[in-house]
Amino acid sequence: MNITKICCIGAGYVGGPTMAVIAQKCPHIQVTVVDLNAKRIALWNDPNSENIPIYEPGLSEVVQEARGRNLFFSTDVDQAIADADMIFISVNTPTKTYGTGRGQAADLKYIELCARQIARVSKTDKIVVEKSTLPVRTAEAIQSILHNTGNGVKFQILSNPEFLAEGTAVADLLQPDRVLIGGDTTPEGQKAIEALVSVYAQWVPKDRILTTNVWSSELSKLVANAFLAQRVSSINAISELCEKTGANVNEVARAIGMDSRIGPKFLKSSVGFGGSCFQKDILNLVYIAKSYGLQEVADYWEQVILMNDHQKRRFSKNIVSTLYNTVADKKIAFLGWAFKKDTNDTRESAAIYVANDLLFEQAQLAVYDPKVSHEQMLSDLNYLQSRSDAENERMVTAYDNPYAACEGAHAIAVLTEWDEFRSYDWQQIYDKMNKPAFVFDGRNLLDKKALETIGFKYQAIGS
Ligand code: NAD
Ligand code: UGA
């Protein structure tokens, strides 16, 4: 089957960049990305491609090249579905906040709404692709909704999970380690797989395009995130032991990472992993294991989350205890709010939880992040509902300038590993701070020796 028109439902961190790259690499395919969020779509259509709603290095250039040629952003979901041969579902699948599975299971209401809309609108046969991260066997539910329309339209369902990481999304999409496509073993299923393979094969070497059955593909996505997060929790667990024993976590990471069986990646100790997916996907895995009665499996993976919560909490506790057991009315400067560098995404960022803890201790927070707005910071804190919105506003100030954020502060906490923090004039920062001036480096980012020479009291995770 020759794909000429693609629709993607969901113009978020996955749908936007993924479709922009498909459109760039497949000029013969018309790609329409749709979303209910009119404001988001308007930003994707902003004539100045620097204003697109997602900050990702290299993305605005890709959008600039393809938009208006074969890449379109629209709120007309029905029309885009009706026109397409292939429909990607790339909507959010957050942790459920109500009912059975609350706090663990994935909330599939947006997925089901998409399936029902596709069923209602489609007049021609379609390939429906799960791009969102979903619990294993979700395709069964989608299939059941689509196959009961009674209008004779035939649907094939594929699983094609996305492995891009934010901050490197464009590079990850252009040169993926692998593309995973799961489909039915029937001849129709295999044809659908081939159709999607032919899209990626425009730029991805064939040996990197992996095809499996649907359930393996769905499950592999959850497992990949669980393994990655597990490495971070493992090294973070060791960071606490390093602090007690005089070992240095960076040296330990380097020593073990040179073992080719272990490998050097994802061994960077930190204040804790954040992002919209690691926690959500592990909780989902835990829930699935429990629902099959596999309590030990569930407990094993849940520990990755518990360790991460511990790491965030012990970082804020250490700030309080080091600052003579009180931070009340003290100015604490935060460098970074995003959950990692090179993104404006703050979902589940460790900074939010550290801030929340310090606000309980009545600290005054001064936050600088090169890409995150004050409104976003307040909305992240208000979402936790730990105190009134007005109180958050009174206690948290955002700065456009890092030097102003640090002026008069008792301590600086480094929460995101933005490169620019390294090149600051640290002497100038020191001169304007309250003394003793502390730096709590949650990312092992700064030069300990240089800071100590200036006079800072410097502490990094794991040393
Ligand atoms: P997101 O919240 O940024 O985007 C989802 C978009 O879907 C939103 O703009 C929302 O308005 C839209 N939407 C929801 N229901 C809709 C509907 N019925 N019709 C039209 N639009 C609708 O989420 P995201 O970060 O792009 O994640 C999407 C999925 O991809 C999730 O399942 C996530 O786990 C997975 N994923 C995310 C990443 C990542 O880096 N963020 C990476 C890999 C996989
Ligand atoms: C992660 C995965 O890396 C992607 O493959 C996956 O597609 C994506 O989740 C998803 O499903 O959403 P992402 O969350 O964007 O990508 O970013 P990562 O680079 O994985 O970082 C996640 C968190 O772990 C960040 O807070 C980061 O700072 C932290 N981290 C990462 C560490 O603390 N140490 C490390 O060594 C690596």
CSV table of N, CA, C and O and ligand atoms in Angstrom, one decimal, residues 9-16 34-37 40 54 77 90-94 110-111 113-114 117 131-134 161-166 221 225 276-277 280-281 339 345 347, ligand 1:
chain,number,residue,atom,x,y,z
A,9,ILE,N,-2.8,12.6,15.2
A,9,ILE,CA,-3.7,13.2,16.3
A,9,ILE,C,-2.8,13.5,17.5
A,9,ILE,O,-2.3,12.5,18.1
A,10,GLY,N,-2.6,14.8,17.8
A,10,GLY,CA,-1.8,15.1,19.0
A,10,GLY,C,-0.5,15.9,18.4
A,10,GLY,O,0.3,15.3,17.8
A,11,ALA,N,-0.5,17.2,18.7
A,11,ALA,CA,0.6,18.0,18.2
A,11,ALA,C,1.5,18.4,19.4
A,11,ALA,O,1.9,19.5,19.5
A,12,GLY,N,1.9,17.4,20.2
A,12,GLY,CA,2.7,17.6,21.4
A,12,GLY,C,4.2,17.4,21.1
A,12,GLY,O,4.7,17.5,20.0
A,13,TYR,N,4.9,17.0,22.2
A,13,TYR,CA,6.3,16.8,22.2
A,13,TYR,C,6.7,15.7,21.2
A,13,TYR,O,7.8,15.6,20.7
A,14,VAL,N,5.8,14.7,21.0
A,14,VAL,CA,6.1,13.6,20.1
A,14,VAL,C,5.5,13.9,18.7
A,14,VAL,O,6.2,13.8,17.7
A,15,GLY,N,4.2,14.2,18.7
A,15,GLY,CA,3.5,14.3,17.4
A,15,GLY,C,4.2,15.4,16.6
A,15,GLY,O,4.5,15.2,15.4
A,16,GLY,N,4.5,16.6,17.2
A,16,GLY,CA,5.1,17.7,16.4
A,16,GLY,C,6.4,17.3,15.8
A,16,GLY,O,6.5,17.3,14.5
A,34,VAL,N,-2.9,17.3,13.8
A,34,VAL,CA,-4.1,17.9,14.4
A,34,VAL,C,-4.2,17.8,15.9
A,34,VAL,O,-3.6,16.9,16.5
A,35,ASP,N,-4.8,18.8,16.5
A,35,ASP,CA,-4.9,18.9,17.9
A,35,ASP,C,-6.2,19.6,18.3
A,35,ASP,O,-6.6,20.5,17.6
A,36,LEU,N,-6.7,19.3,19.5
A,36,LEU,CA,-7.9,20.0,20.0
A,36,LEU,C,-7.5,21.4,20.6
A,36,LEU,O,-8.3,22.3,20.7
A,37,ASN,N,-6.2,21.5,20.9
A,37,ASN,CA,-5.7,22.7,21.6
A,37,ASN,C,-5.3,23.7,20.5
A,37,ASN,O,-4.3,23.7,19.8
A,40,ARG,N,-2.1,25.8,20.8
A,40,ARG,CA,-0.9,25.0,20.4
A,40,ARG,C,-0.8,25.0,18.8
A,40,ARG,O,0.3,25.2,18.3
A,54,ILE,N,7.3,24.1,21.0
A,54,ILE,CA,8.2,23.2,21.6
A,54,ILE,C,9.6,23.7,21.3
A,54,ILE,O,9.9,23.9,20.1
A,77,VAL,N,-9.9,18.0,13.1
A,77,VAL,CA,-9.5,16.6,13.3
A,77,VAL,C,-10.3,15.7,12.3
A,77,VAL,O,-9.7,14.8,11.7
A,90,SER,N,-1.1,10.1,18.7
A,90,SER,CA,0.1,10.6,19.5
A,90,SER,C,-0.4,11.5,20.6
A,90,SER,O,0.2,12.5,20.9
A,91,VAL,N,-1.5,11.1,21.3
A,91,VAL,CA,-2.1,11.9,22.3
A,91,VAL,C,-1.4,11.5,23.7
A,91,VAL,O,-0.8,10.5,23.8
A,92,ASN,N,-1.7,12.3,24.7
A,92,ASN,CA,-1.1,12.0,26.0
A,92,ASN,C,-1.8,10.9,26.7
A,92,ASN,O,-3.0,10.6,26.5
A,93,THR,N,-1.0,10.1,27.5
A,93,THR,CA,-1.5,9.0,28.2
A,93,THR,C,-1.0,9.1,29.6
A,93,THR,O,-0.2,8.3,30.1
A,94,PRO,N,-1.5,10.1,30.4
A,94,PRO,CA,-1.0,10.3,31.7
A,94,PRO,C,-1.4,9.2,32.7
A,94,PRO,O,-2.2,8.4,32.4
A,110,TYR,N,-8.1,9.5,26.4
A,110,TYR,CA,-7.8,10.3,25.2
A,110,TYR,C,-7.6,9.3,24.0
A,110,TYR,O,-8.0,9.6,22.9
A,111,ILE,N,-7.0,8.2,24.3
A,111,ILE,CA,-6.8,7.2,23.2
A,111,ILE,C,-8.2,6.7,22.8
A,111,ILE,O,-8.5,6.6,21.6
A,113,LEU,N,-11.1,8.1,22.9
A,113,LEU,CA,-11.8,9.2,22.2
A,113,LEU,C,-11.3,9.2,20.8
A,113,LEU,O,-12.1,9.4,19.8
A,114,CYS,N,-10.0,9.1,20.6
A,114,CYS,CA,-9.4,9.1,19.2
A,114,CYS,C,-10.0,7.9,18.4
A,114,CYS,O,-10.4,8.1,17.3
A,117,GLN,N,-13.5,8.6,17.4
A,117,GLN,CA,-13.6,9.6,16.4
A,117,GLN,C,-13.2,9.0,15.0
A,117,GLN,O,-13.8,9.3,14.0
A,131,LYS,N,1.2,5.6,18.3
A,131,LYS,CA,2.5,6.3,18.6
A,131,LYS,C,2.7,6.6,20.1
A,131,LYS,O,3.8,6.6,20.6
A,132,SER,N,1.6,6.9,20.7
A,132,SER,CA,1.6,7.1,22.2
A,132,SER,C,2.1,5.8,22.9
A,132,SER,O,2.0,4.7,22.3
A,133,THR,N,2.7,6.0,24.1
A,133,THR,CA,3.1,4.9,24.9
A,133,THR,C,1.9,4.3,25.6
A,133,THR,O,1.2,5.0,26.3
A,134,LEU,N,1.7,3.0,25.4
A,134,LEU,CA,0.4,2.4,25.9
A,134,LEU,C,0.7,1.1,26.6
A,134,LEU,O,1.7,0.4,26.4
A,161,PRO,N,6.0,2.6,18.8
A,161,PRO,CA,6.4,3.5,19.9
A,161,PRO,C,7.5,4.4,19.6
A,161,PRO,O,8.4,4.1,18.7
A,162,GLU,N,7.6,5.6,20.2
A,162,GLU,CA,8.6,6.6,19.9
A,162,GLU,C,9.7,6.5,21.0
A,162,GLU,O,9.3,6.5,22.2
A,163,PHE,N,10.9,6.5,20.6
A,163,PHE,CA,12.0,6.4,21.6
A,163,PHE,C,12.8,7.7,21.7
A,163,PHE,O,13.9,7.8,22.4
A,164,LEU,N,12.4,8.8,21.1
A,164,LEU,CA,13.1,10.1,21.1
A,164,LEU,C,13.2,10.6,22.5
A,164,LEU,O,12.3,10.3,23.3
A,165,ALA,N,14.3,11.2,22.8
A,165,ALA,CA,14.4,11.9,24.1
A,165,ALA,C,14.4,13.4,23.9
A,165,ALA,O,14.8,13.9,22.8
A,166,GLU,N,13.7,14.1,24.8
A,166,GLU,CA,13.6,15.6,24.6
A,166,GLU,C,15.0,16.2,24.7
A,166,GLU,O,15.9,15.7,25.4
A,221,LYS,N,8.3,-0.8,24.7
A,221,LYS,CA,8.4,0.7,25.0
A,221,LYS,C,8.5,0.9,26.5
A,221,LYS,O,9.3,1.6,27.0
A,225,ASN,N,11.9,2.3,28.8
A,225,ASN,CA,11.9,3.4,29.7
A,225,ASN,C,12.3,2.9,31.2
A,225,ASN,O,13.0,3.5,31.9
A,276,SER,N,8.0,13.6,31.5
A,276,SER,CA,6.6,13.1,31.6
A,276,SER,C,6.5,11.6,31.6
A,276,SER,O,5.4,11.1,31.8
A,277,CYS,N,7.6,10.9,31.3
A,277,CYS,CA,7.4,9.5,30.9
A,277,CYS,C,8.0,8.5,31.9
A,277,CYS,O,7.3,7.4,32.1
A,280,LYS,N,5.6,7.8,34.9
A,280,LYS,CA,4.3,7.3,34.4
A,280,LYS,C,4.4,5.9,33.8
A,280,LYS,O,3.6,5.0,34.1
A,281,ASP,N,5.5,5.6,33.0
A,281,ASP,CA,5.6,4.3,32.3
A,281,ASP,C,5.9,3.2,33.3
A,281,ASP,O,5.5,2.1,33.2
A,339,PHE,N,13.2,19.8,33.1
A,339,PHE,CA,13.6,18.5,33.7
A,339,PHE,C,14.9,18.0,33.2
A,339,PHE,O,15.5,17.0,33.7
A,345,ASP,N,10.4,21.8,28.5
A,345,ASP,CA,9.4,20.9,29.2
A,345,ASP,C,9.8,20.8,30.7
A,345,ASP,O,10.9,20.6,31.1
A,347,ARG,N,7.6,18.9,32.9
A,347,ARG,CA,6.7,17.9,33.5
A,347,ARG,C,7.5,17.0,34.4
A,347,ARG,O,8.6,16.5,34.0
B,1,NAD,P1,1.7,16.1,24.9
B,1,NAD,O1,0.8,16.3,26.1
B,1,NAD,O2,2.8,17.1,24.6
B,1,NAD,O3,0.8,16.1,23.6
B,1,NAD,C1,-0.4,15.4,23.4
B,1,NAD,C2,-1.3,16.3,22.6
B,1,NAD,O4,-2.5,15.5,22.3
B,1,NAD,C3,-1.8,17.5,23.4
B,1,NAD,O5,-1.5,18.7,22.6
B,1,NAD,C4,-3.4,17.3,23.4
B,1,NAD,O6,-4.1,18.5,23.3
B,1,NAD,C5,-3.6,16.4,22.3
B,1,NAD,N1,-4.9,15.6,22.3
B,1,NAD,C6,-5.3,14.8,23.4
B,1,NAD,N2,-6.5,14.3,23.0
B,1,NAD,C7,-6.8,14.6,21.8
B,1,NAD,C8,-7.8,14.3,20.9
B,1,NAD,N3,-8.8,13.5,21.2
B,1,NAD,N4,-7.8,14.9,19.7
B,1,NAD,C9,-6.8,15.8,19.3
B,1,NAD,N5,-5.8,16.1,20.1
B,1,NAD,C10,-5.7,15.5,21.3
B,1,NAD,O7,2.2,14.6,25.0
B,1,NAD,P2,3.6,14.0,24.4
B,1,NAD,O8,4.7,14.3,25.3
B,1,NAD,O9,3.7,14.4,23.0
B,1,NAD,O10,3.3,12.5,24.6
B,1,NAD,C11,2.4,11.8,23.8
B,1,NAD,C12,2.6,10.3,23.9
B,1,NAD,O11,3.9,9.9,23.5
B,1,NAD,C13,2.5,9.8,25.4
B,1,NAD,O12,1.9,8.5,25.4
B,1,NAD,C14,3.9,9.7,25.8
B,1,NAD,O13,4.1,8.7,26.8
B,1,NAD,C15,4.6,9.3,24.5
B,1,NAD,N6,6.0,9.6,24.4
B,1,NAD,C16,6.5,10.9,24.8
B,1,NAD,C17,7.8,11.2,24.7
B,1,NAD,C18,8.3,12.6,25.1
B,1,NAD,O14,9.5,12.8,25.0
B,1,NAD,N7,7.5,13.5,25.5
B,1,NAD,C19,8.7,10.3,24.1
B,1,NAD,C20,8.2,9.1,23.7
B,1,NAD,C21,6.9,8.7,23.9
